[in-house]
Amino acid sequence: MRILVTGGTGYIGSHTVLTLLEGGHDVVVVDNLSNSSEESLRRVGELAGRDAAFVKADITDEAALDAIFGEHSPEAVIHFAGLKAVGESVAIPLDYYFNNVAGTIALLRTMQRRDVRTIVFSSSATVYGEHNPTPYIEKMEIGAMNPYGRTKEQIEDILSDLGASDERWHIALLRYFNPVGAHPSGQIGEDPQGIPNNLVPFIAQVAVGRREKLMVFGGDYDTPDGTCQRDFIHVVDLAEGHAAALRYLEGHAGVFRWNLGSGRGTSVLEMVHAFEAAVGAPIPYEIAARRAGDLPAFWADPSAALHDLGWSTTKTVAQMCEDHWRWQKNNPMGYRAP
Ligand code: UD1
């Protein structure tokens, strides 16, 4: 297939583009590079042995999107592009609603006009909010707790309404749990700008000497070791989940929701120790105050994705840490020259 990937230079996007190229698909990436580097795609091309096309454009620019659809005639879209920092979304909500929600509307209007009605959307476990018991199941009532999460929820609603309005749409809403790790080559990986918000990128920067120590946000939760538990998923497994969803959509019209997670909880301290094992050295850390908005523990019920897509995670927490560390060690400053 010819597949248009928005946000394809980013962390999850670049790994998915590689999976698609390896699967024989042709890919055109659209990205505004606001939080990523085209270097990721150059490396993806090297790993795959052939390149994805790249167009620098903003998804809120409907005229630009229209021209790209005209030139590349994609048959399906995988939509990653969006802003994704929870704290920032509280400070600048209009940027989040404009980029994520208005950007998606511009993309969907273009798809409709160009007769492309297959889309896989990057949603998040964050849509489950604070009232659902773990493990999360797709049929639960959703309710995100911050502007970032609400953009994901609103886009899910828009896509659901669109699918209900016209049975020719094929729509997958993929709810990611906590993506970590990197391609085992160590050539592509997560490259956060500034201070990492997320746990594993922070640990990796401590390990490589860019930060002094990790602050563990909360050691007094009602969990086995007092730290929060999350469902970490290797980014290569996650990328495979997109390919599986696309295969499913080829044969099924409608709107489908799938959790992409392992179904297992791992605590913050367990993650620290797994990373220490990968590095072969201690990670300095300190137990600090809880972070506002954090939930004590959640993980996926991944059985729907297994049943419908034949997909499940294959990689262990140890592999996530080894692969993440290989990427960080080989690229201490990410895609920038050290
Ligand atoms: C966060 C977002 C979520 C988003 C996801 C993307 C919040 C509240 N949630 O999920 O909406 O979809 O990232 O991957 O930001 N931790 C530390 N020290 C750190 C960083 C994190 O102890 O320096 C802890 C956190 O308190 C949490 C766990 O590690 O318990 C995981 O944190 P993080 O990687 O930010 O992911 P989530 O909060 O689960």
Short mmCIF file of C-alpha atoms and ligand atoms in Angstrom, two decimals:
data_model
loop_
_atom_site.label_atom_id
_atom_site.label_comp_id
_atom_site.label_asym_id
_atom_site.label_seq_id
_atom_site.Cartn_x
_atom_site.Cartn_y
_atom_site.Cartn_z
CA MET A 1 0.00 0.00 0.00
CA ARG A 2 0.92 3.66 -0.27
CA ILE A 3 0.69 5.00 3.26
CA LEU A 4 0.85 8.59 4.44
CA VAL A 5 2.33 8.88 7.94
CA THR A 6 1.90 12.16 9.82
CA GLY A 7 4.48 12.73 12.54
CA GLY A 8 6.64 10.04 10.94
CA THR A 9 9.96 11.52 12.05
CA GLY A 10 9.08 11.23 15.74
CA TYR A 11 9.77 8.41 18.16
CA ILE A 12 6.85 6.05 17.50
CA GLY A 13 6.39 7.34 13.96
CA SER A 14 9.95 6.56 12.84
CA HIS A 15 9.79 3.00 14.20
CA THR A 16 6.45 2.48 12.46
CA VAL A 17 7.77 3.85 9.16
CA LEU A 18 10.60 1.31 9.37
CA THR A 19 8.13 -1.53 10.00
CA LEU A 20 6.01 -0.40 7.04
CA LEU A 21 9.01 -0.15 4.67
CA GLU A 22 10.17 -3.59 5.79
CA GLY A 23 6.65 -4.86 5.10
CA GLY A 24 6.93 -3.69 1.48
CA HIS A 25 4.74 -0.59 1.75
CA ASP A 26 5.53 2.78 0.18
CA VAL A 27 5.52 5.58 2.71
CA VAL A 28 5.26 9.35 2.55
CA VAL A 29 5.96 11.17 5.81
CA VAL A 30 4.44 14.55 6.61
CA ASP A 31 5.98 16.32 9.60
CA ASN A 32 6.59 19.93 10.65
CA LEU A 33 9.75 18.88 12.57
CA SER A 34 8.60 20.96 15.56
CA ASN A 35 9.87 18.34 18.00
CA SER A 36 11.87 15.95 15.85
CA SER A 37 14.62 15.63 13.28
CA GLU A 38 14.68 14.45 9.66
CA GLU A 39 17.84 12.52 10.59
CA SER A 40 15.57 9.81 12.02
CA LEU A 41 14.15 9.15 8.55
CA ARG A 42 17.59 9.07 6.96
CA ARG A 43 18.52 6.32 9.38
CA VAL A 44 15.22 4.51 8.82
CA GLY A 45 16.05 4.53 5.11
CA GLU A 46 19.47 3.02 5.81
CA LEU A 47 17.97 0.28 7.99
CA ALA A 48 15.22 -0.54 5.49
CA GLY A 49 17.40 -0.33 2.39
CA ARG A 50 15.01 2.17 0.80
CA ASP A 51 13.61 5.56 1.71
CA ALA A 52 10.28 6.99 2.69
CA ALA A 53 9.33 10.20 0.88
CA PHE A 54 9.34 13.24 3.15
CA VAL A 55 7.40 16.50 3.00
CA LYS A 56 7.89 19.19 5.63
CA ALA A 57 4.41 20.50 6.28
CA ASP A 58 2.03 21.24 9.11
CA ILE A 59 -1.16 19.19 9.39
CA THR A 60 -3.09 22.37 10.23
CA ASP A 61 -2.27 23.60 6.69
CA GLU A 62 -5.10 22.02 4.71
CA ALA A 63 -3.91 23.42 1.37
CA ALA A 64 -0.50 21.83 1.88
CA LEU A 65 -2.13 18.52 2.84
CA ASP A 66 -4.31 18.65 -0.25
CA ALA A 67 -1.28 19.12 -2.50
CA ILE A 68 0.50 16.19 -0.80
CA PHE A 69 -2.51 13.91 -1.31
CA GLY A 70 -2.64 15.04 -4.95
CA GLU A 71 1.00 14.25 -5.54
CA HIS A 72 1.36 11.00 -3.55
CA SER A 73 -2.14 9.41 -3.77
CA PRO A 74 -1.97 7.57 -0.43
CA GLU A 75 -4.43 4.73 0.16
CA ALA A 76 -4.29 4.93 3.96
CA VAL A 77 -3.10 7.24 6.71
CA ILE A 78 -1.38 6.61 10.03
CA HIS A 79 -1.76 9.74 12.11
CA PHE A 80 0.87 10.39 14.81
CA ALA A 81 1.40 14.14 14.47
CA GLY A 82 0.51 16.05 17.61
CA LEU A 83 1.78 17.75 20.73
CA LYS A 84 2.18 15.37 23.66
CA ALA A 85 3.45 16.94 26.87
CA VAL A 86 0.84 16.90 29.62
CA GLY A 87 2.28 19.77 31.67
CA GLU A 88 2.70 21.99 28.62
CA SER A 89 -0.90 21.28 27.58
CA VAL A 90 -2.12 22.81 30.85
CA ALA A 91 -0.05 25.95 30.20
CA ILE A 92 -0.89 26.41 26.50
CA PRO A 93 -4.16 24.55 25.86
CA LEU A 94 -5.05 26.45 22.69
CA ASP A 95 -1.87 25.23 21.00
CA TYR A 96 -2.87 21.68 21.93
CA TYR A 97 -6.46 21.97 20.71
CA PHE A 98 -5.36 23.74 17.52
CA ASN A 99 -2.52 21.39 16.57
CA ASN A 100 -4.09 18.14 17.69
CA VAL A 101 -7.83 18.62 17.15
CA ALA A 102 -7.96 21.25 14.37
CA GLY A 103 -4.98 19.55 12.69
CA THR A 104 -6.83 16.23 12.68
CA ILE A 105 -9.95 17.87 11.26
CA ALA A 106 -7.89 19.38 8.43
CA LEU A 107 -6.40 15.94 7.77
CA LEU A 108 -9.81 14.21 7.78
CA ARG A 109 -11.38 16.84 5.51
CA THR A 110 -8.53 16.30 3.07
CA MET A 111 -8.93 12.53 3.25
CA GLN A 112 -12.66 12.81 2.59
CA ARG A 113 -12.15 15.12 -0.37
CA ARG A 114 -9.47 12.82 -1.79
CA ASP A 115 -11.49 9.64 -1.20
CA VAL A 116 -9.07 8.11 1.30
CA ARG A 117 -11.06 6.54 4.15
CA THR A 118 -8.62 4.37 6.08
CA ILE A 119 -6.93 5.86 9.14
CA VAL A 120 -5.04 4.54 12.15
CA PHE A 121 -4.95 7.08 14.97
CA SER A 122 -2.46 7.40 17.83
CA SER A 123 -4.57 7.57 20.93
CA SER A 124 -3.44 7.04 24.50
CA ALA A 125 -4.30 5.09 27.63
CA THR A 126 -4.61 8.52 29.18
CA VAL A 127 -8.20 8.67 27.83
CA TYR A 128 -9.25 6.15 30.51
CA GLY A 129 -8.92 8.90 33.12
CA GLU A 130 -8.94 8.37 36.87
CA HIS A 131 -12.15 6.47 37.59
CA ASN A 132 -11.65 3.18 35.78
CA PRO A 133 -10.29 0.12 37.59
CA THR A 134 -7.19 -1.50 36.08
CA PRO A 135 -6.80 -3.37 33.76
CA TYR A 136 -8.37 -1.04 31.22
CA ILE A 137 -10.82 -2.50 28.71
CA GLU A 138 -11.80 -0.73 25.47
CA LYS A 139 -15.52 -0.64 26.29
CA MET A 140 -15.00 1.40 29.47
CA GLU A 141 -16.37 4.92 29.66
CA ILE A 142 -13.50 7.33 28.96
CA GLY A 143 -12.73 10.74 30.53
CA ALA A 144 -9.29 12.30 30.23
CA MET A 145 -7.90 14.50 33.02
CA ASN A 146 -5.87 17.19 31.24
CA PRO A 147 -5.93 19.16 27.96
CA TYR A 148 -3.49 16.79 26.22
CA GLY A 149 -5.63 13.79 27.11
CA ARG A 150 -8.80 15.63 26.15
CA THR A 151 -7.40 16.29 22.66
CA LYS A 152 -6.96 12.52 22.27
CA GLU A 153 -10.47 11.89 23.57
CA GLN A 154 -12.01 14.56 21.32
CA ILE A 155 -10.25 13.17 18.27
CA GLU A 156 -11.57 9.70 19.17
CA ASP A 157 -15.07 11.24 19.33
CA ILE A 158 -14.65 12.99 15.97
CA LEU A 159 -13.46 9.77 14.34
CA SER A 160 -16.33 7.82 15.90
CA ASP A 161 -18.87 10.33 14.58
CA LEU A 162 -17.24 10.25 11.16
CA GLY A 163 -17.34 6.45 11.05
CA ALA A 164 -21.00 6.52 12.09
CA SER A 165 -21.83 9.06 9.36
CA ASP A 166 -20.47 7.07 6.46
CA GLU A 167 -19.89 3.32 6.45
CA ARG A 168 -17.04 3.59 3.96
CA TRP A 169 -14.59 4.68 6.69
CA HIS A 170 -12.10 2.22 8.16
CA ILE A 171 -10.87 3.67 11.47
CA ALA A 172 -8.58 2.28 14.17
CA LEU A 173 -8.11 4.08 17.51
CA LEU A 174 -4.96 2.68 19.12
CA ARG A 175 -4.61 3.38 22.82
CA TYR A 176 -0.93 3.19 23.66
CA PHE A 177 0.29 2.39 27.12
CA ASN A 178 3.88 3.50 27.96
CA PRO A 179 6.16 3.15 24.92
CA VAL A 180 9.87 2.68 25.69
CA GLY A 181 12.90 1.03 24.11
CA ALA A 182 14.38 1.54 20.67
CA HIS A 183 15.12 -0.37 17.50
CA PRO A 184 17.68 -3.08 18.39
CA SER A 185 20.17 -1.56 15.89
CA GLY A 186 20.60 1.41 18.25
CA GLN A 187 20.23 3.70 15.22
CA ILE A 188 16.80 5.20 15.99
CA GLY A 189 15.15 5.96 19.31
CA GLU A 190 13.46 8.57 21.46
CA ASP A 191 15.10 12.00 21.38
CA PRO A 192 13.29 14.33 23.79
CA GLN A 193 14.12 18.03 23.58
CA GLY A 194 14.92 19.67 26.92
CA ILE A 195 14.27 17.91 30.21
CA PRO A 196 12.52 14.59 29.58
CA ASN A 197 9.01 14.37 31.05
CA ASN A 198 8.86 10.60 30.85
CA LEU A 199 10.53 8.05 33.07
CA VAL A 200 12.73 5.95 30.81
CA PRO A 201 14.20 8.81 28.75
CA PHE A 202 15.09 10.48 32.04
CA ILE A 203 16.74 7.32 33.41
CA ALA A 204 18.67 6.94 30.14
CA GLN A 205 20.00 10.51 30.38
CA VAL A 206 21.11 9.87 33.97
CA ALA A 207 22.85 6.69 32.81
CA VAL A 208 24.71 8.51 30.05
CA GLY A 209 25.76 11.33 32.38
CA ARG A 210 23.54 14.12 31.06
CA ARG A 211 21.59 14.35 34.37
CA GLU A 212 22.76 13.81 37.91
CA LYS A 213 19.98 11.68 39.32
CA LEU A 214 16.41 10.52 38.83
CA MET A 215 13.65 11.90 41.03
CA VAL A 216 11.18 9.09 41.72
CA PHE A 217 7.83 10.86 42.02
CA GLY A 218 6.23 9.27 45.07
CA GLY A 219 7.34 6.33 47.20
CA ASP A 220 4.20 6.00 49.31
CA TYR A 221 1.58 4.78 46.83
CA ASP A 222 -0.57 1.79 47.69
CA THR A 223 1.46 -0.50 45.42
CA PRO A 224 3.84 -3.40 46.21
CA ASP A 225 6.97 -1.21 46.46
CA GLY A 226 5.26 2.17 46.99
CA THR A 227 6.08 3.50 43.49
CA CYS A 228 3.67 3.79 40.56
CA GLN A 229 3.10 0.89 38.20
CA ARG A 230 2.79 1.28 34.42
CA ASP A 231 2.39 -0.97 31.40
CA PHE A 232 5.61 -0.47 29.43
CA ILE A 233 5.58 -1.55 25.80
CA HIS A 234 8.59 -1.90 23.50
CA VAL A 235 8.31 0.62 20.65
CA VAL A 236 9.01 -2.11 18.07
CA ASP A 237 6.04 -4.13 19.37
CA LEU A 238 3.99 -0.94 19.19
CA ALA A 239 5.07 -0.33 15.59
CA GLU A 240 4.00 -3.89 14.72
CA GLY A 241 0.61 -3.14 16.27
CA HIS A 242 0.07 -0.40 13.67
CA ALA A 243 0.87 -2.75 10.81
CA ALA A 244 -1.53 -5.31 12.28
CA ALA A 245 -4.29 -2.70 12.64
CA LEU A 246 -3.81 -1.63 9.03
CA ARG A 247 -4.11 -5.24 7.83
CA TYR A 248 -7.33 -5.60 9.80
CA LEU A 249 -8.78 -2.39 8.38
CA GLU A 250 -8.18 -3.65 4.84
CA GLY A 251 -10.91 -6.21 5.44
CA HIS A 252 -13.16 -4.34 7.89
CA ALA A 253 -15.03 -1.04 7.67
CA GLY A 254 -16.10 0.70 10.88
CA VAL A 255 -14.53 2.19 13.98
CA PHE A 256 -12.33 -0.05 16.15
CA ARG A 257 -10.57 0.60 19.46
CA TRP A 258 -7.60 -1.42 20.68
CA ASN A 259 -5.34 -1.17 23.69
CA LEU A 260 -1.71 -1.68 22.76
CA GLY A 261 -0.02 -2.77 25.96
CA SER A 262 1.51 -5.87 27.52
CA GLY A 263 -1.11 -6.44 30.20
CA ARG A 264 1.53 -6.30 32.95
CA GLY A 265 2.38 -3.60 35.46
CA THR A 266 6.00 -2.72 36.21
CA SER A 267 6.86 -0.30 39.00
CA VAL A 268 9.08 2.75 38.66
CA LEU A 269 11.70 1.13 40.90
CA GLU A 270 11.53 -2.15 38.98
CA MET A 271 12.21 -0.13 35.83
CA VAL A 272 15.17 1.61 37.48
CA HIS A 273 16.64 -1.75 38.47
CA ALA A 274 16.05 -3.28 35.03
CA PHE A 275 17.85 -0.32 33.48
CA GLU A 276 20.72 -0.70 35.95
CA ALA A 277 21.06 -4.32 34.83
CA ALA A 278 21.20 -3.23 31.17
CA VAL A 279 23.81 -0.57 31.87
CA GLY A 280 25.80 -2.61 34.38
CA ALA A 281 26.03 0.39 36.74
CA PRO A 282 23.80 1.96 39.39
CA ILE A 283 21.32 4.72 38.47
CA PRO A 284 21.40 7.38 41.21
CA TYR A 285 17.87 8.21 42.35
CA GLU A 286 15.98 9.88 45.15
CA ILE A 287 12.39 9.40 46.30
CA ALA A 288 10.65 12.76 45.84
CA ALA A 289 7.12 14.14 46.19
CA ARG A 290 4.30 12.72 44.10
CA ARG A 291 3.73 14.36 40.70
CA ALA A 292 0.31 16.00 40.35
CA GLY A 293 -2.07 14.02 38.16
CA ASP A 294 -0.26 10.66 38.39
CA LEU A 295 -2.32 7.53 38.92
CA PRO A 296 -0.91 4.83 41.25
CA ALA A 297 -1.16 1.94 38.80
CA PHE A 298 -2.68 0.99 35.47
CA TRP A 299 -2.15 -1.49 32.69
CA ALA A 300 -3.94 -2.78 29.62
CA ASP A 301 -6.25 -5.65 29.07
CA PRO A 302 -4.68 -6.44 25.67
CA SER A 303 -6.97 -9.37 24.82
CA ALA A 304 -9.01 -7.52 22.15
CA ALA A 305 -5.90 -6.79 20.08
CA LEU A 306 -4.84 -10.43 20.40
CA HIS A 307 -8.30 -11.68 19.41
CA ASP A 308 -8.90 -9.30 16.50
CA LEU A 309 -5.41 -8.58 15.21
CA GLY A 310 -3.47 -11.63 16.34
CA TRP A 311 -1.11 -9.10 17.92
CA SER A 312 0.51 -9.18 21.33
CA THR A 313 3.73 -7.86 22.79
CA THR A 314 6.79 -10.06 22.40
CA LYS A 315 9.55 -8.13 24.16
CA THR A 316 10.46 -8.14 27.84
CA VAL A 317 11.24 -5.23 30.16
CA ALA A 318 14.90 -6.34 30.04
CA GLN A 319 14.91 -6.02 26.22
CA MET A 320 13.24 -2.60 26.45
CA CYS A 321 16.04 -1.39 28.71
CA GLU A 322 18.86 -3.01 26.72
CA ASP A 323 17.59 -1.51 23.45
CA HIS A 324 16.88 1.88 24.97
CA TRP A 325 20.37 1.92 26.47
CA ARG A 326 22.07 0.91 23.21
CA TRP A 327 20.39 3.86 21.46
CA GLN A 328 21.27 6.31 24.26
CA LYS A 329 24.86 5.10 24.60
CA ASN A 330 25.50 5.30 20.82
CA ASN A 331 23.70 8.65 20.55
CA PRO A 332 24.24 10.50 23.83
CA MET A 333 22.77 13.72 22.38
CA GLY A 334 20.11 11.97 20.33
CA TYR A 335 20.11 12.95 16.66
CA ARG A 336 22.31 16.00 17.30
CA ALA A 337 26.06 15.63 16.97
CA PRO A 338 27.61 15.23 20.44
C1 UD1 B 1 2.65 10.17 30.64
C2 UD1 B 1 1.46 11.07 30.54
C3 UD1 B 1 0.46 10.44 29.59
C4 UD1 B 1 1.11 10.19 28.25
C5 UD1 B 1 2.35 9.34 28.42
C6 UD1 B 1 3.10 9.23 27.13
C7 UD1 B 1 1.33 12.29 32.65
C8 UD1 B 1 0.59 12.47 33.93
N1 UD1 B 1 0.90 11.32 31.85
O1 UD1 B 1 2.23 8.93 31.22
O2 UD1 B 1 -0.66 11.27 29.45
O3 UD1 B 1 0.22 9.56 27.37
O4 UD1 B 1 3.22 9.94 29.38
O5 UD1 B 1 4.10 8.27 27.28
O6 UD1 B 1 2.28 13.00 32.35
N2 UD1 B 1 8.37 9.24 36.92
C9 UD1 B 1 9.32 9.50 37.90
N3 UD1 B 1 10.34 10.36 37.62
C10 UD1 B 1 10.46 10.99 36.41
C11 UD1 B 1 9.49 10.73 35.41
C12 UD1 B 1 8.46 9.86 35.70
O7 UD1 B 1 9.25 8.96 39.00
O8 UD1 B 1 11.40 11.78 36.22
C13 UD1 B 1 7.28 8.31 37.22
C14 UD1 B 1 5.92 8.95 37.13
O9 UD1 B 1 5.57 9.53 38.36
C15 UD1 B 1 5.04 7.75 36.76
C16 UD1 B 1 5.97 6.84 35.96
O10 UD1 B 1 7.30 7.28 36.26
O11 UD1 B 1 4.66 7.09 37.91
C17 UD1 B 1 5.76 6.94 34.47
O12 UD1 B 1 5.80 8.32 34.11
P1 UD1 B 1 5.78 8.81 32.59
O13 UD1 B 1 6.88 8.14 31.85
O14 UD1 B 1 5.75 10.29 32.59
O15 UD1 B 1 4.44 8.20 32.01
P2 UD1 B 1 2.92 8.39 32.51
O16 UD1 B 1 2.80 9.40 33.57
O17 UD1 B 1 2.38 7.04 32.77
#
